[in-house]
Short mmCIF file of C-alpha atoms in Angstrom, two decimals:
data_model
loop_
_atom_site.label_atom_id
_atom_site.label_comp_id
_atom_site.label_asym_id
_atom_site.label_seq_id
_atom_site.Cartn_x
_atom_site.Cartn_y
_atom_site.Cartn_z
CA UNK A 117 111.70 38.98 144.90
CA UNK A 118 108.06 38.87 143.79
CA UNK A 119 105.37 41.36 144.68
CA UNK A 120 102.64 40.10 146.97
CA UNK A 121 99.06 40.47 145.82
CA UNK A 122 96.21 41.33 148.18
CA UNK A 123 92.84 39.71 148.72
CA UNK A 124 89.56 41.48 148.03
CA UNK A 125 88.47 43.34 151.15
CA UNK A 126 85.13 44.76 150.10
CA UNK A 127 83.39 44.27 146.78
CA UNK A 128 82.06 47.41 145.11
CA UNK A 129 80.24 47.43 141.80
CA UNK A 130 80.78 50.76 140.00
CA UNK A 131 77.86 52.32 138.15
CA UNK A 132 79.93 53.71 135.28
CA UNK A 133 80.35 51.81 132.01
CA UNK A 134 83.72 53.25 130.96
CA UNK A 135 86.72 51.55 132.56
CA UNK A 136 88.61 54.65 133.73
CA UNK A 137 85.41 56.10 135.17
CA UNK A 138 84.90 52.81 137.01
CA UNK A 139 88.42 53.08 138.43
CA UNK A 140 87.80 56.67 139.51
CA UNK A 141 84.47 55.79 141.10
CA UNK A 142 85.95 52.84 142.99
CA UNK A 143 88.90 54.87 144.25
CA UNK A 144 86.51 57.47 145.63
CA UNK A 145 84.33 54.79 147.20
CA UNK A 146 87.39 53.58 149.13
CA UNK A 147 88.33 57.21 150.00
CA UNK A 148 91.71 57.28 148.25
CA UNK A 149 93.45 60.66 148.13
CA UNK A 150 92.96 62.69 144.96
CA UNK A 151 96.71 62.55 144.28
CA UNK A 152 96.57 58.76 144.42
CA UNK A 153 93.54 58.82 142.11
CA UNK A 154 95.40 60.80 139.45
CA UNK A 155 98.51 58.62 139.76
CA UNK A 156 96.60 55.32 139.53
CA UNK A 157 94.62 56.50 136.50
CA UNK A 158 97.83 57.55 134.77
CA UNK A 159 99.52 54.16 135.29
CA UNK A 160 96.43 52.15 134.31
CA UNK A 161 96.08 54.15 131.08
CA UNK A 162 99.80 53.67 130.38
CA UNK A 163 99.42 49.90 130.97
CA UNK A 164 96.49 49.69 128.53
CA UNK A 165 98.26 51.70 125.81
CA UNK A 166 101.44 49.65 126.22
CA UNK A 167 99.42 46.52 125.44
CA UNK A 168 97.82 47.90 122.28
CA UNK A 169 94.70 49.32 124.00
CA UNK A 170 93.46 45.82 124.84
CA UNK A 171 90.92 45.65 127.64
CA UNK A 172 92.51 44.50 130.92
CA UNK A 173 89.96 41.65 131.08
CA UNK A 174 91.77 40.16 128.09
CA UNK A 175 95.12 40.38 129.85
CA UNK A 176 96.70 38.93 132.96
CA UNK A 177 99.98 38.04 134.65
CA UNK A 178 102.19 37.93 131.49
CA UNK A 179 101.05 41.39 130.32
CA UNK A 180 101.44 42.90 133.80
CA UNK A 181 104.95 41.50 134.19
CA UNK A 182 105.84 42.61 130.67
CA UNK A 183 104.74 46.18 131.34
CA UNK A 184 106.51 46.42 134.71
CA UNK A 185 109.69 44.94 133.25
CA UNK A 186 109.51 47.44 130.37
CA UNK A 187 109.42 50.30 132.89
CA UNK A 188 112.72 49.08 134.34
CA UNK A 189 114.55 47.87 131.25
CA UNK A 190 113.52 50.59 128.80
CA UNK A 191 112.26 53.52 130.86
CA UNK A 192 114.89 53.02 133.61
CA UNK A 193 112.42 53.97 136.35
CA UNK A 194 113.30 53.84 140.04
CA UNK A 195 112.15 51.04 142.32
CA UNK A 196 109.53 53.26 143.97
CA UNK A 197 108.06 54.21 140.57
CA UNK A 198 107.78 50.57 139.50
CA UNK A 199 106.12 49.72 142.81
CA UNK A 200 103.65 52.57 142.37
CA UNK A 201 102.67 51.32 138.91
CA UNK A 202 102.29 47.80 140.32
CA UNK A 203 99.91 48.97 143.06
CA UNK A 204 97.78 50.83 140.50
CA UNK A 205 97.40 47.79 138.23
CA UNK A 206 96.73 45.42 141.11
CA UNK A 207 94.02 47.80 142.34
CA UNK A 208 92.42 47.68 138.90
CA UNK A 209 92.25 43.87 138.86
CA UNK A 210 91.42 43.44 142.54
CA UNK A 211 88.86 46.18 143.22
CA UNK A 212 87.43 47.13 139.80
CA UNK A 213 87.52 43.95 137.72
CA UNK A 214 87.27 41.67 140.80
CA UNK A 215 89.95 39.42 139.37
CA UNK A 216 92.73 39.48 141.98
CA UNK A 217 95.99 37.96 140.80
CA UNK A 218 96.24 34.53 142.42
CA UNK A 219 99.87 34.17 141.40
CA UNK A 220 102.74 36.38 142.43
CA UNK A 221 103.67 39.07 139.95
CA UNK A 222 107.44 38.83 139.42
CA UNK A 223 108.75 41.32 136.85
CA UNK A 224 112.35 42.40 136.39
CA UNK A 225 112.83 44.57 139.43
CA UNK A 226 114.47 47.96 139.58
CA UNK A 227 117.36 48.01 142.01
CA UNK A 228 116.97 50.61 144.70
CA UNK A 229 119.96 52.93 144.47
CA UNK A 230 121.91 53.43 147.68
CA UNK A 231 122.65 57.14 147.69
CA UNK A 232 123.58 59.41 150.54
CA UNK A 233 121.22 62.34 151.12
CA UNK A 234 122.36 65.84 150.25
CA UNK A 235 123.00 67.81 153.43
CA UNK A 236 123.68 71.52 153.82
CA UNK A 237 125.96 72.91 156.50
CA UNK A 238 124.42 75.28 159.04
CA UNK A 239 126.13 78.17 157.28
CA UNK A 240 124.56 77.09 153.98
CA UNK A 241 121.13 76.66 155.57
CA UNK A 242 121.35 80.17 157.00
CA UNK A 243 122.40 81.61 153.63
CA UNK A 244 119.56 79.76 151.88
CA UNK A 245 116.87 80.91 154.31
CA UNK A 246 117.99 84.55 154.03
CA UNK A 247 117.27 84.42 150.30
CA UNK A 248 113.64 83.37 150.87
CA UNK A 249 111.06 86.00 151.73
CA UNK A 250 107.61 86.22 153.29
CA UNK A 251 105.51 83.18 154.10
CA UNK A 252 107.77 80.88 152.10
CA UNK A 253 110.63 81.65 154.49
CA UNK A 254 108.44 80.70 157.45
CA UNK A 255 107.54 77.42 155.73
CA UNK A 256 111.17 76.70 154.87
CA UNK A 257 112.19 77.33 158.48
CA UNK A 258 109.62 74.74 159.58
CA UNK A 259 111.06 72.24 157.10
CA UNK A 260 114.49 72.68 158.68
CA UNK A 261 113.52 73.48 162.28
CA UNK A 262 110.98 70.67 162.64
CA UNK A 263 112.27 68.14 160.09
CA UNK A 264 109.04 68.14 158.09
CA UNK A 265 108.41 66.69 154.66
CA UNK A 266 107.15 69.10 152.00
CA UNK A 267 103.48 68.06 152.11
CA UNK A 268 103.53 67.88 155.91
CA UNK A 269 104.19 71.60 156.19
CA UNK A 270 101.71 72.37 153.40
CA UNK A 271 98.91 70.42 155.16
CA UNK A 272 99.46 71.78 158.68
CA UNK A 273 96.28 72.74 160.55
CA UNK A 274 96.09 75.48 163.18
CA UNK A 275 95.44 72.97 165.99
CA UNK A 276 98.64 71.09 165.07
CA UNK A 277 100.77 73.88 166.56
CA UNK A 278 101.21 73.55 170.34
CA UNK A 279 103.02 76.67 171.51
CA UNK A 280 102.61 75.76 175.20
CA UNK A 281 104.57 72.51 174.92
CA UNK A 282 106.74 73.50 171.99
CA UNK A 283 105.41 70.68 169.84
CA UNK A 284 104.21 70.35 166.28
CA UNK A 285 101.90 67.42 165.52
CA UNK A 286 102.02 65.83 162.08
CA UNK A 287 98.69 64.22 161.19
CA UNK A 288 98.40 61.42 158.64
CA UNK A 289 102.06 61.57 157.71
CA UNK A 290 103.82 59.03 155.52
CA UNK A 291 102.37 55.61 156.24
CA UNK A 292 99.20 57.30 157.55
CA UNK A 293 100.85 57.84 160.95
CA UNK A 294 100.69 60.71 163.42
CA UNK A 295 103.80 61.95 165.21
CA UNK A 296 105.01 64.86 167.30
CA UNK A 297 108.14 66.82 166.51
CA UNK A 298 109.81 70.07 167.59
CA UNK A 299 108.23 73.50 167.23
CA UNK A 300 111.28 75.83 167.34
CA UNK A 301 110.85 78.69 169.80
CA UNK A 302 112.34 81.34 167.43
CA UNK A 303 109.36 80.71 165.15
CA UNK A 304 106.74 81.52 167.80
CA UNK A 305 106.44 85.30 167.06
CA UNK A 306 106.34 85.06 163.24
CA UNK A 307 103.98 82.07 163.38
CA UNK A 308 101.57 83.85 165.72
CA UNK A 309 101.61 86.97 163.52
CA UNK A 310 100.98 84.80 160.47
CA UNK A 311 98.07 83.04 162.19
CA UNK A 312 96.47 86.38 162.98
CA UNK A 313 96.44 87.20 159.26
CA UNK A 314 95.06 83.75 158.42
CA UNK A 315 92.33 84.16 161.05
CA UNK A 316 91.30 87.48 159.54
CA UNK A 317 91.07 85.77 156.16
CA UNK A 318 89.00 82.94 157.64
CA UNK A 319 86.60 85.38 159.32
CA UNK A 320 86.16 87.17 156.00
CA UNK A 321 85.32 83.82 154.34
CA UNK A 322 82.73 83.08 157.05
CA UNK A 323 81.19 86.51 156.54
CA UNK A 324 80.93 85.80 152.80
CA UNK A 325 79.13 82.52 153.49
CA UNK A 326 82.12 80.20 153.07
CA UNK A 327 84.88 79.26 155.53
CA UNK A 328 84.52 75.46 155.39
CA UNK A 329 87.72 73.48 155.00
CA UNK A 330 88.33 69.99 153.62
CA UNK A 331 88.35 67.15 156.16
CA UNK A 332 89.12 63.50 155.39
CA UNK A 333 85.95 61.44 154.97
CA UNK A 334 86.02 59.74 158.39
CA UNK A 335 86.60 63.03 160.24
CA UNK A 336 84.01 64.91 158.21
CA UNK A 337 81.49 62.23 159.10
CA UNK A 338 82.42 62.20 162.79
CA UNK A 339 82.77 65.97 163.29
CA UNK A 340 80.00 67.34 161.10
CA UNK A 341 80.35 70.91 162.38
CA UNK A 342 84.16 71.03 162.43
CA UNK A 343 84.73 72.22 158.86
CA UNK A 344 84.28 75.90 159.74
CA UNK A 345 86.03 75.92 163.12
CA UNK A 346 89.30 77.81 163.48
CA UNK A 347 91.38 74.86 164.70
CA UNK A 348 90.81 72.84 161.53
CA UNK A 349 91.85 75.61 159.14
CA UNK A 350 95.12 75.29 157.21
CA UNK A 351 98.10 77.20 158.60
CA UNK A 352 99.13 78.03 155.04
CA UNK A 353 95.90 78.51 153.06
CA UNK A 354 95.55 79.30 149.39
CA UNK A 355 95.21 82.93 148.38
CA UNK A 356 91.87 82.24 146.73
CA UNK A 357 88.91 79.92 147.15
CA UNK A 358 88.44 77.07 144.67
CA UNK A 359 85.99 74.32 143.75
CA UNK A 360 86.61 70.88 145.21
CA UNK A 361 87.04 68.55 142.18
CA UNK A 362 84.98 65.83 143.90
CA UNK A 363 82.25 67.48 145.96
CA UNK A 364 82.29 70.73 143.92
CA UNK A 365 82.06 72.65 147.20
CA UNK A 366 83.74 76.06 147.21
CA UNK A 367 86.52 76.02 149.80
CA UNK A 368 89.84 77.61 150.64
CA UNK A 369 92.32 74.76 150.33
CA UNK A 370 95.95 74.75 151.44
CA UNK A 371 98.49 76.56 149.28
CA UNK A 372 100.26 74.77 146.44
CA UNK A 373 103.59 73.11 147.18
CA UNK A 374 105.10 74.32 143.91
CA UNK A 375 105.44 77.88 145.21
CA UNK A 376 107.66 76.75 148.09
CA UNK A 377 109.65 74.45 145.82
CA UNK A 378 110.37 77.31 143.42
CA UNK A 379 111.26 79.66 146.28
CA UNK A 380 113.84 77.19 147.66
CA UNK A 381 115.26 76.54 144.19
CA UNK A 382 115.68 80.26 143.46
CA UNK A 383 117.17 80.87 146.91
CA UNK A 384 119.76 78.16 146.31
CA UNK A 385 120.89 79.93 143.15
CA UNK A 386 120.99 83.37 144.80
CA UNK A 387 122.97 81.96 147.74
CA UNK A 388 125.50 80.41 145.30
CA UNK A 389 125.01 76.93 146.78
CA UNK A 390 126.39 74.36 144.36
CA UNK A 391 124.72 71.36 146.02
CA UNK A 392 121.42 70.25 144.48
CA UNK A 393 119.37 71.39 147.44
CA UNK A 394 115.59 71.07 147.55
CA UNK A 395 112.86 71.29 150.19
CA UNK A 396 113.67 67.74 151.33
CA UNK A 397 117.33 68.72 151.76
CA UNK A 398 116.25 70.88 154.70
CA UNK A 399 114.78 67.78 156.38
CA UNK A 400 118.01 65.85 155.72
CA UNK A 401 119.97 68.75 157.22
CA UNK A 402 117.70 68.80 160.31
CA UNK A 403 118.44 65.11 160.93
CA UNK A 404 122.18 65.33 160.34
CA UNK A 405 122.66 68.43 162.48
CA UNK A 406 120.74 66.84 165.38
CA UNK A 407 122.97 63.77 165.21
CA UNK A 408 126.03 66.00 165.16
CA UNK A 409 124.78 67.69 168.34
CA UNK A 410 124.47 64.32 170.11
CA UNK A 411 120.77 63.51 169.71
CA UNK A 412 120.02 59.82 170.24
CA UNK A 413 119.21 58.07 166.98
CA UNK A 414 116.05 56.50 168.44
CA UNK A 415 114.77 59.95 169.40
CA UNK A 416 115.59 61.20 165.91
CA UNK A 417 113.71 58.24 164.44
CA UNK A 418 110.57 59.35 166.31
CA UNK A 419 110.97 62.98 165.27
CA UNK A 420 111.33 62.00 161.60
CA UNK A 421 108.53 59.42 161.72
CA UNK A 422 110.63 56.55 160.35
CA UNK A 423 109.08 53.10 160.78
CA UNK A 424 112.51 51.45 160.99
CA UNK A 425 115.67 52.82 162.59
CA UNK A 426 117.65 51.54 159.59
CA UNK A 427 116.11 54.39 157.57
CA UNK A 428 117.38 56.89 160.14
CA UNK A 429 120.84 55.30 160.15
CA UNK A 430 121.49 56.69 156.65
CA UNK A 431 122.37 59.95 158.38
CA UNK A 432 125.14 58.26 160.37
CA UNK A 433 126.75 57.43 157.01
CA UNK A 434 126.58 61.12 156.13
CA UNK A 435 128.45 61.89 159.35
CA UNK A 436 131.10 59.32 158.50
CA UNK A 437 131.72 61.01 155.17
CA UNK A 438 132.45 64.35 156.85
CA UNK A 439 136.20 64.33 156.24
CA UNK A 440 136.93 67.95 157.13
CA UNK A 441 138.52 66.99 160.47
CA UNK A 442 140.71 64.22 159.04
CA UNK A 443 144.23 65.05 157.81
CA UNK A 444 145.67 63.35 154.78
CA UNK A 445 148.87 61.30 155.44
CA UNK A 446 150.47 63.28 152.64
CA UNK A 447 150.85 66.14 155.11
CA UNK A 448 153.23 64.00 157.19
CA UNK A 449 155.69 63.43 154.37
CA UNK A 450 158.93 65.30 154.46
CA UNK A 451 159.47 67.71 151.53
#
């Protein structure tokens, strides 16, 4: 199956003369996330080096297909990684060089592995959470109790927590979609105590002449005075203020995801859990345990934010592989 190329939506002529600076400038013009910017630049540089540092203007479909096929055949990358590299290179030709690929790009494709998600039992989840302390435990409980992805809990804003209705709103989730999921009642007291500490920190920032928080471009333009309001602050802010790499404004951003990842990894070892559990395992466990309790799969699809129910159905396969209640026929044989 070939990748589909996209037509030019809006022509932008970068001011920079160096290619990578042109890519960076164009990405920022189109308001791409800084993570996407770093990833695209990495793949474009890799593509250029792979082809002997030739300028992309001197290359085309054969070189693109050769590079993407190399990623699969030699580097053994996953399908998602190959697709990511493809999007980066197509962006370069379409938006920066203004030479969109008229033909379909059809490299050797990486086959998407069909693997069942790792799921912890409720006993294992409890043991894992007990080995995590402080704010990281609260974050881990949200991963499991609300079925959040790692960056969804990291990017939570104060106004996303609705204690009155018991809902947690995920803004700009995967696929740039909003959704509502559960806000577990046992987390109300620790969350409210945590927010009091965060509010004190925010008030101290305001007193020091700071207190503004990052807002996506469209929101920042629409709500010009919202950056310092309490509702837009991150639920889990960084311990220190830092300079925005784009605007160079001094802000308190959200905390780094690596701290939570390390906390979960260390907790898994301390709890003697053999399974390769990670932050995302808690989301898998949330889904599987809800299905086990009788939750409708369509409801679960909405809670998880899956575009297609077939993605949610993977958890029914996990249920089918739970063999603990099935007795081997060997037990029926006479000695």
